Amino acid sequence: MSSPTVLRRRLGSELGKLRVSRDLSAKDVAAALGWSASKLSRIESGLVSLQERDAAKLLAHYGISSPEEVKQFLSLTRQSRQQGWWHAYGDALPDWFRAYVGFESDATKIVTYQCELVPGLLQTETYARHVIRAMNPTESTTEVERRVALRMDRQQILDRPDPPQFWAIIGEAVIRRPVGNGTAMAEQLNHLAAMADERPNITVQILPFSAGAHAAMGSSFSVLSFSDIPGSVAYSEATTSSTYAERPSEVARHQDVFLRLMASSVQPEKSITWLRKVAEEYDE
């Protein structure tokens, strides 16, 4: 079953189609219902939960009166308000990251470029602990361990019967910057190499320093695609916030950048060899 996040996105997509089919602007609909334009935008993007009463208002405004059709929409609304597995982690999962975890759980394809650290789905527990501690220096050991546990639980999508296709491009700085001691880095790089070598759904490329200036200077991002809802989502984050881009032109721009990075990166087979070589250097 799809996660609540993806169900919200599906619901929002259907409501957006209804609005467009009535030749109504988001601004006019929001004004008619006494809402802000941003509220309707977030509903249609699936970034916020929709109350049944608000869903009913939208359906009435769009002239949907068929009891069966109304029932289907309200049923989807209820399902989209259920809590995902990650709810149990509470404050260990920032509000701005919750939507991403939901999207990640249901994605059939994920491509990501990371210039500073190993992608979360491919981090070892030790590496993750050092990263999380460094990024949250004032948190207690208990809080850090909850974040580590969450990160490890997210990785379960790679072990399911139908795992997503996952393609990661990692800047050379990621494998050169020591996170923890040499043993921890060797373990992490060998893990990266093994995942890329042994899992047919996982590809890893290294973007070398020698590539020079490139299309994503200083900017990490991910693009997630799904089988049961149209379109893709481009995601990027800062220290305390995140950005979700869904407009086709914005997603296409991220996809184009990723293709350019692929062309500038070391080929997958050679990247695996390189990862193992650098791992040996950390082990010396």
CSV table of N, CA and C in Angstrom, one decimal, residues 5 8-9 11-13 15 26 35-50 95-96 99 103 242-244 246:
chain,number,residue,atom,x,y,z
A,5,THR,N,2.1,9.9,2.4
A,5,THR,CA,2.6,11.0,1.6
A,5,THR,C,2.3,10.9,0.1
A,8,ARG,N,-1.4,11.5,-0.4
A,8,ARG,CA,-1.7,12.9,-0.4
A,8,ARG,C,-1.4,13.5,-1.8
A,9,ARG,N,-0.3,13.1,-2.3
A,9,ARG,CA,0.1,13.6,-3.6
A,9,ARG,C,-0.9,13.2,-4.7
A,11,LEU,N,-4.0,12.5,-4.2
A,11,LEU,CA,-5.2,13.2,-4.0
A,11,LEU,C,-5.1,14.6,-4.5
A,12,GLY,N,-4.0,15.3,-4.2
A,12,GLY,CA,-3.7,16.6,-4.6
A,12,GLY,C,-3.7,16.7,-6.1
A,13,SER,N,-3.1,15.7,-6.8
A,13,SER,CA,-3.1,15.7,-8.2
A,13,SER,C,-4.5,15.7,-8.8
A,15,LEU,N,-7.3,16.6,-7.4
A,15,LEU,CA,-8.0,17.8,-7.1
A,15,LEU,C,-7.5,18.9,-8.0
A,26,ALA,N,-6.0,28.8,-9.3
A,26,ALA,CA,-5.8,28.4,-7.9
A,26,ALA,C,-6.1,29.7,-7.0
A,35,TRP,N,-9.4,30.8,1.7
A,35,TRP,CA,-8.1,30.2,2.0
A,35,TRP,C,-7.0,31.1,1.4
A,36,SER,N,-5.8,30.8,1.8
A,36,SER,CA,-4.6,31.5,1.2
A,36,SER,C,-4.3,30.7,-0.1
A,37,ALA,N,-3.7,31.3,-1.0
A,37,ALA,CA,-3.3,30.6,-2.3
A,37,ALA,C,-2.2,29.6,-2.0
A,38,SER,N,-1.4,29.8,-0.9
A,38,SER,CA,-0.3,28.9,-0.6
A,38,SER,C,-0.9,27.6,0.0
A,39,LYS,N,-2.1,27.7,0.7
A,39,LYS,CA,-2.7,26.5,1.3
A,39,LYS,C,-3.2,25.6,0.2
A,40,LEU,N,-3.8,26.1,-0.8
A,40,LEU,CA,-4.3,25.3,-1.9
A,40,LEU,C,-3.1,24.7,-2.7
A,41,SER,N,-2.1,25.5,-2.9
A,41,SER,CA,-0.9,25.0,-3.6
A,41,SER,C,-0.3,23.8,-2.9
A,42,ARG,N,-0.2,23.9,-1.6
A,42,ARG,CA,0.4,22.8,-0.8
A,42,ARG,C,-0.5,21.6,-0.8
A,43,ILE,N,-1.8,21.8,-0.8
A,43,ILE,CA,-2.8,20.7,-0.9
A,43,ILE,C,-2.6,19.9,-2.2
A,44,GLU,N,-2.5,20.7,-3.3
A,44,GLU,CA,-2.4,20.1,-4.6
A,44,GLU,C,-1.0,19.5,-4.8
A,45,SER,N,0.0,19.9,-4.1
A,45,SER,CA,1.3,19.3,-4.2
A,45,SER,C,1.5,18.1,-3.3
A,46,GLY,N,0.5,17.9,-2.4
A,46,GLY,CA,0.5,16.8,-1.5
A,46,GLY,C,1.5,17.0,-0.3
A,47,LEU,N,1.8,18.2,0.0
A,47,LEU,CA,2.8,18.5,1.0
A,47,LEU,C,2.1,18.7,2.4
A,48,VAL,N,0.8,18.8,2.4
A,48,VAL,CA,0.1,18.9,3.7
A,48,VAL,C,-1.1,18.0,3.7
A,49,SER,N,-1.6,17.6,4.8
A,49,SER,CA,-2.8,16.7,4.9
A,49,SER,C,-4.0,17.6,4.7
A,50,LEU,N,-5.0,16.9,4.1
A,50,LEU,CA,-6.3,17.6,3.8
A,50,LEU,C,-7.4,17.1,4.7
A,95,ASP,N,9.9,18.2,10.6
A,95,ASP,CA,8.7,18.3,9.8
A,95,ASP,C,9.0,18.5,8.3
A,96,TRP,N,10.1,19.3,8.0
A,96,TRP,CA,10.4,19.6,6.6
A,96,TRP,C,11.0,18.4,5.9
A,99,ALA,N,7.9,14.7,4.4
A,99,ALA,CA,7.4,14.4,3.1
A,99,ALA,C,8.4,13.6,2.3
A,103,PHE,N,7.9,10.1,0.2
A,103,PHE,CA,8.2,10.0,-1.2
A,103,PHE,C,9.2,8.9,-1.4
A,242,SER,N,13.7,22.5,3.4
A,242,SER,CA,13.9,21.8,2.2
A,242,SER,C,13.0,22.4,1.1
A,243,THR,N,13.3,22.0,-0.2
A,243,THR,CA,12.6,22.5,-1.3
A,243,THR,C,12.1,21.3,-2.2
A,244,TYR,N,10.8,21.3,-2.5
A,244,TYR,CA,10.3,20.3,-3.4
A,244,TYR,C,9.9,21.0,-4.7
A,246,GLU,N,8.1,20.5,-8.4
A,246,GLU,CA,7.3,19.5,-9.1
A,246,GLU,C,6.9,20.0,-10.5
